[in-house]
Short mmCIF file of C-alpha atoms in Angstrom, two decimals:
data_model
loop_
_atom_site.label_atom_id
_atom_site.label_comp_id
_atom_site.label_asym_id
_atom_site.label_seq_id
_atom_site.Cartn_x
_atom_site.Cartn_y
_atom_site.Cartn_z
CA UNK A 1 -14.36 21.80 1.76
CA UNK A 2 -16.10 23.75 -0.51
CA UNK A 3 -14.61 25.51 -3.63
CA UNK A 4 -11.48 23.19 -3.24
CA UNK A 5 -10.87 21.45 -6.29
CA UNK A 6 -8.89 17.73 -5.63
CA UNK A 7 -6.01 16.43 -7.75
CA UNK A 8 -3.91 13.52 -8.15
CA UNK A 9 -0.29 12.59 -8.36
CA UNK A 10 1.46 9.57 -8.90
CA UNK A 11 4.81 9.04 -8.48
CA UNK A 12 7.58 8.09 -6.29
CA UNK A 13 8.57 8.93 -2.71
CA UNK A 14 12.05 10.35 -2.29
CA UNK A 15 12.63 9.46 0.94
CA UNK A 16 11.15 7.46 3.79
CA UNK A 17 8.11 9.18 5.31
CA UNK A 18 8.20 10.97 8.38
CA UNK A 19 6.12 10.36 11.00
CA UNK A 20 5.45 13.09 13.67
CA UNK A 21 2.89 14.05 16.53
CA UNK A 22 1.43 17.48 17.25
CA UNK A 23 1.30 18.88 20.80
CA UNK A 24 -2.46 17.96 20.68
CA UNK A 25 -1.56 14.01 19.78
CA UNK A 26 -2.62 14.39 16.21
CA UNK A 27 0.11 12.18 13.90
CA UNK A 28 1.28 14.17 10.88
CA UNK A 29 3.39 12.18 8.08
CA UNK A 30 5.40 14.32 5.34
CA UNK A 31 7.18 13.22 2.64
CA UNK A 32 8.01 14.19 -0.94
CA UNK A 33 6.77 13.02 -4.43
CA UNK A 34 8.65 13.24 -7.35
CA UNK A 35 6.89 12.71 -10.59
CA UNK A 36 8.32 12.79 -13.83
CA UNK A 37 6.34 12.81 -17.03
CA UNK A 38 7.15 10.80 -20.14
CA UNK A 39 6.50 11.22 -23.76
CA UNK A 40 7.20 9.25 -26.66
CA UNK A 41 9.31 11.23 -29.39
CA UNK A 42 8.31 9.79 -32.59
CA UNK A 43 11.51 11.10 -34.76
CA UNK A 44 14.13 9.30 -32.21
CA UNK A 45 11.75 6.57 -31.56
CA UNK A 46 12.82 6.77 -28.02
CA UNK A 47 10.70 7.85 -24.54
CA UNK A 48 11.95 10.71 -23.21
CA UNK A 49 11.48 12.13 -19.13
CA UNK A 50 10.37 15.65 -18.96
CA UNK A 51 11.36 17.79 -16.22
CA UNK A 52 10.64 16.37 -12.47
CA UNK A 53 7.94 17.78 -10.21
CA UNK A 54 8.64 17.51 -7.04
CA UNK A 55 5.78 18.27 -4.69
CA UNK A 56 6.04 18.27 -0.47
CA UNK A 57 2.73 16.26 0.56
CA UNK A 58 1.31 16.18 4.54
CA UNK A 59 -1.18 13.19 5.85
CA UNK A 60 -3.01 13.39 9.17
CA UNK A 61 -4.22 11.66 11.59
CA UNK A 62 -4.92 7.70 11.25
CA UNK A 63 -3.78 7.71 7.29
CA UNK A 64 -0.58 9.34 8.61
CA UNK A 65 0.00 6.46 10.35
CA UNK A 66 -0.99 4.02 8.18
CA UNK A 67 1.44 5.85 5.49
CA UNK A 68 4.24 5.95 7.37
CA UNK A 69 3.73 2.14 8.06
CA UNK A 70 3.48 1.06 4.60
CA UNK A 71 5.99 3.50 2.70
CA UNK A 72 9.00 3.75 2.11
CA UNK A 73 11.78 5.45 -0.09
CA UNK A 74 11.11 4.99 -3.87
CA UNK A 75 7.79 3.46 -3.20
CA UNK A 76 5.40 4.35 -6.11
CA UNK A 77 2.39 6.23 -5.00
CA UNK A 78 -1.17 7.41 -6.04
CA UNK A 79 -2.03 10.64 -4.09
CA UNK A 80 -5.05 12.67 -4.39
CA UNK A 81 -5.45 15.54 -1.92
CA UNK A 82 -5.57 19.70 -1.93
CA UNK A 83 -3.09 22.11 -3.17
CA UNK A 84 -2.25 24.45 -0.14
CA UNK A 85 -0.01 27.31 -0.26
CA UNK A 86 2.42 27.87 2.70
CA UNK A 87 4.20 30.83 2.99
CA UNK A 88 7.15 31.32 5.13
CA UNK A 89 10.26 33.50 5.59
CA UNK A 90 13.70 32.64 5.27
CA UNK A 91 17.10 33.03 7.71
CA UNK A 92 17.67 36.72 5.64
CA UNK A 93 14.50 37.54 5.79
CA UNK A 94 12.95 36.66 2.20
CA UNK A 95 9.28 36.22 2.26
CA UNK A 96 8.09 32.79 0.31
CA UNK A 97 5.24 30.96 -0.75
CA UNK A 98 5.16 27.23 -1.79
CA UNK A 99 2.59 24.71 -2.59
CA UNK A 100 2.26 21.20 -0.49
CA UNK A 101 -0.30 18.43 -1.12
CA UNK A 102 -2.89 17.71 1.69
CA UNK A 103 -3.17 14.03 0.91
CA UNK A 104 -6.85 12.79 1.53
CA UNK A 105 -6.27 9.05 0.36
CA UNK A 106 -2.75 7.60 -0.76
CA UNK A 107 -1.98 4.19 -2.30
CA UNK A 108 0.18 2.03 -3.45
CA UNK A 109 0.12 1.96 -7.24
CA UNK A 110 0.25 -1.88 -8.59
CA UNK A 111 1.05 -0.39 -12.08
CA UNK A 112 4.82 -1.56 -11.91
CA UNK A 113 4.55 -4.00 -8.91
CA UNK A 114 2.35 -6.49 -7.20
CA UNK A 115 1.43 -5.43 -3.61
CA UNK A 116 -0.68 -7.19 -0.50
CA UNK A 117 -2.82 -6.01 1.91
CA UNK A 118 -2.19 -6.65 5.70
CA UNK A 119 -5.80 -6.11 8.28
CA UNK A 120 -4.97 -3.86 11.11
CA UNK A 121 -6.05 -4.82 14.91
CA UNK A 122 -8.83 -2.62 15.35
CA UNK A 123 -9.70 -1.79 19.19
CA UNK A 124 -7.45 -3.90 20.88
CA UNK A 125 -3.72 -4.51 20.97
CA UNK A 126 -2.56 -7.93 18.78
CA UNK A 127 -1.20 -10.69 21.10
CA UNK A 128 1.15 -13.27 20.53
CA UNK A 129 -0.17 -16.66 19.71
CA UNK A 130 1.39 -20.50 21.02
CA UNK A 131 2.88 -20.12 17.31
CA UNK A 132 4.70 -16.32 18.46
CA UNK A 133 2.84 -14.52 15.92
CA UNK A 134 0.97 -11.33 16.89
CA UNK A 135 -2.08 -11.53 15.61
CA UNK A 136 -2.24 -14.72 13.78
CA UNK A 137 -5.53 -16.81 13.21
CA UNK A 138 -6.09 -19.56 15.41
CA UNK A 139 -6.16 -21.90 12.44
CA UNK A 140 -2.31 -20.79 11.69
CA UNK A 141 -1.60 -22.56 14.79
CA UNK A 142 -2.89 -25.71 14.08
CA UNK A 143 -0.27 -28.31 15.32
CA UNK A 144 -1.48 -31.75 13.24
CA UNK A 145 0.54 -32.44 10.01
CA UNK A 146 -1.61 -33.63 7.01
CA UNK A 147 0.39 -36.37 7.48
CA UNK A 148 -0.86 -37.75 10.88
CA UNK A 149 -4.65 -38.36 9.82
CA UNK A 150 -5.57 -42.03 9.83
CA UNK A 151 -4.57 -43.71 7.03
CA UNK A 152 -8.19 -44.66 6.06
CA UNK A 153 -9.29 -41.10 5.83
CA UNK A 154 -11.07 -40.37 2.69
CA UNK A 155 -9.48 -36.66 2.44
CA UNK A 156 -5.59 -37.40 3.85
CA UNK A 157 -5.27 -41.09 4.17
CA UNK A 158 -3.04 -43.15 2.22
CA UNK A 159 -5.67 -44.34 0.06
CA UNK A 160 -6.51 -40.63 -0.43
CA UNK A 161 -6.89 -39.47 -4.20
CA UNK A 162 -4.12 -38.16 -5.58
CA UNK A 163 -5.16 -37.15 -9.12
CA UNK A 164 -8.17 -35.38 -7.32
CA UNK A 165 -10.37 -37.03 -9.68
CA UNK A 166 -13.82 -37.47 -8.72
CA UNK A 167 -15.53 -40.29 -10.85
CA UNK A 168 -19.07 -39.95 -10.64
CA UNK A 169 -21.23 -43.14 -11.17
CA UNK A 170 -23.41 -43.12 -14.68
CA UNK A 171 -27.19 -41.67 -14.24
CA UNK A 172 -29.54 -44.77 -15.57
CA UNK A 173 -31.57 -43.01 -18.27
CA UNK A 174 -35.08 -43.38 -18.43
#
């Protein structure tokens, strides 16, 4: 949207997301981020946490999905997204305003840990394989061991090479 200006967050989730549907079908995911920034204090020679923010952030749609699929509590997260004021009123009747994140893209950060990606099924549902995998490769289901090539084969064979050395035969020179 216009005049909206984007930011970005990183930090940790404080609980598992939650995954929800609208009347309409849409899926909405909330959660909460908590970052807390550190600085180095030079006299103590120590790092030190400042004070914890900890901001409410919403995902729709597919990404909801997706987010409440791959997340979970403590993961660390990079957010960018809107700040959007809610207000709301209270049981006694006090009028209030906070600010939530409307996530656009969220990630996994890698800074502390090693992550991998996993392809969704796109237009059709995964099905189970002879191996009982949903959605694995036909190749994953290959059923002949290494072992069970003919022993003359150049690749697997018993007279295979083992060192992988390929010895090439001298070029005459001219």
């Amino acid at each position: 949207m216009s005049g909206e200006s984007s930011i970005t967050v990183t930090g940790n989730l404080t609980n598992d997301p939650e995954l929800r549907f609208t009347t309409a079908g849409s899926a909405v995911t909330n959660f909460t981020i908590a970052s807390t920034p550190r600085t180095f204090d030079a006299q103590a020679e120590e790092w030190k946490d400042g004070e914890t923010l900890f901001l409410r952030a919403t995902v729709w749609r597919e990404a909801a999905e997706h987010a409440a699929a791959s997340l979970t509590k403590g993961s660390r997260v990079v957010a960018t997204g809107v700040l959007k004021p809610r207000s709301y009123e209270t049981k006694t009747g006090e009028k209030r305003t906070v600010t939530e994140l409307d996530v656009e893209e969220i990630g996994l950060s890698l800074r502390y840990t090693a992550a991998s990606p996993v392809a969704r099924q796109t237009g059709r549902q995964a099905t189970p394989t002879a191996a009982g995998q949903a959605g694995s490769h036909p190749a994953d289901d290959f059923t002949i061991s290494p072992r069970q090539y003919a022993d003359d084969d150049a690749w697997f064979g018993k007279d295979a090479n083992p060192t992988g050395r390929v010895d090439l035969p001298a070029v005459p020179e001219w």
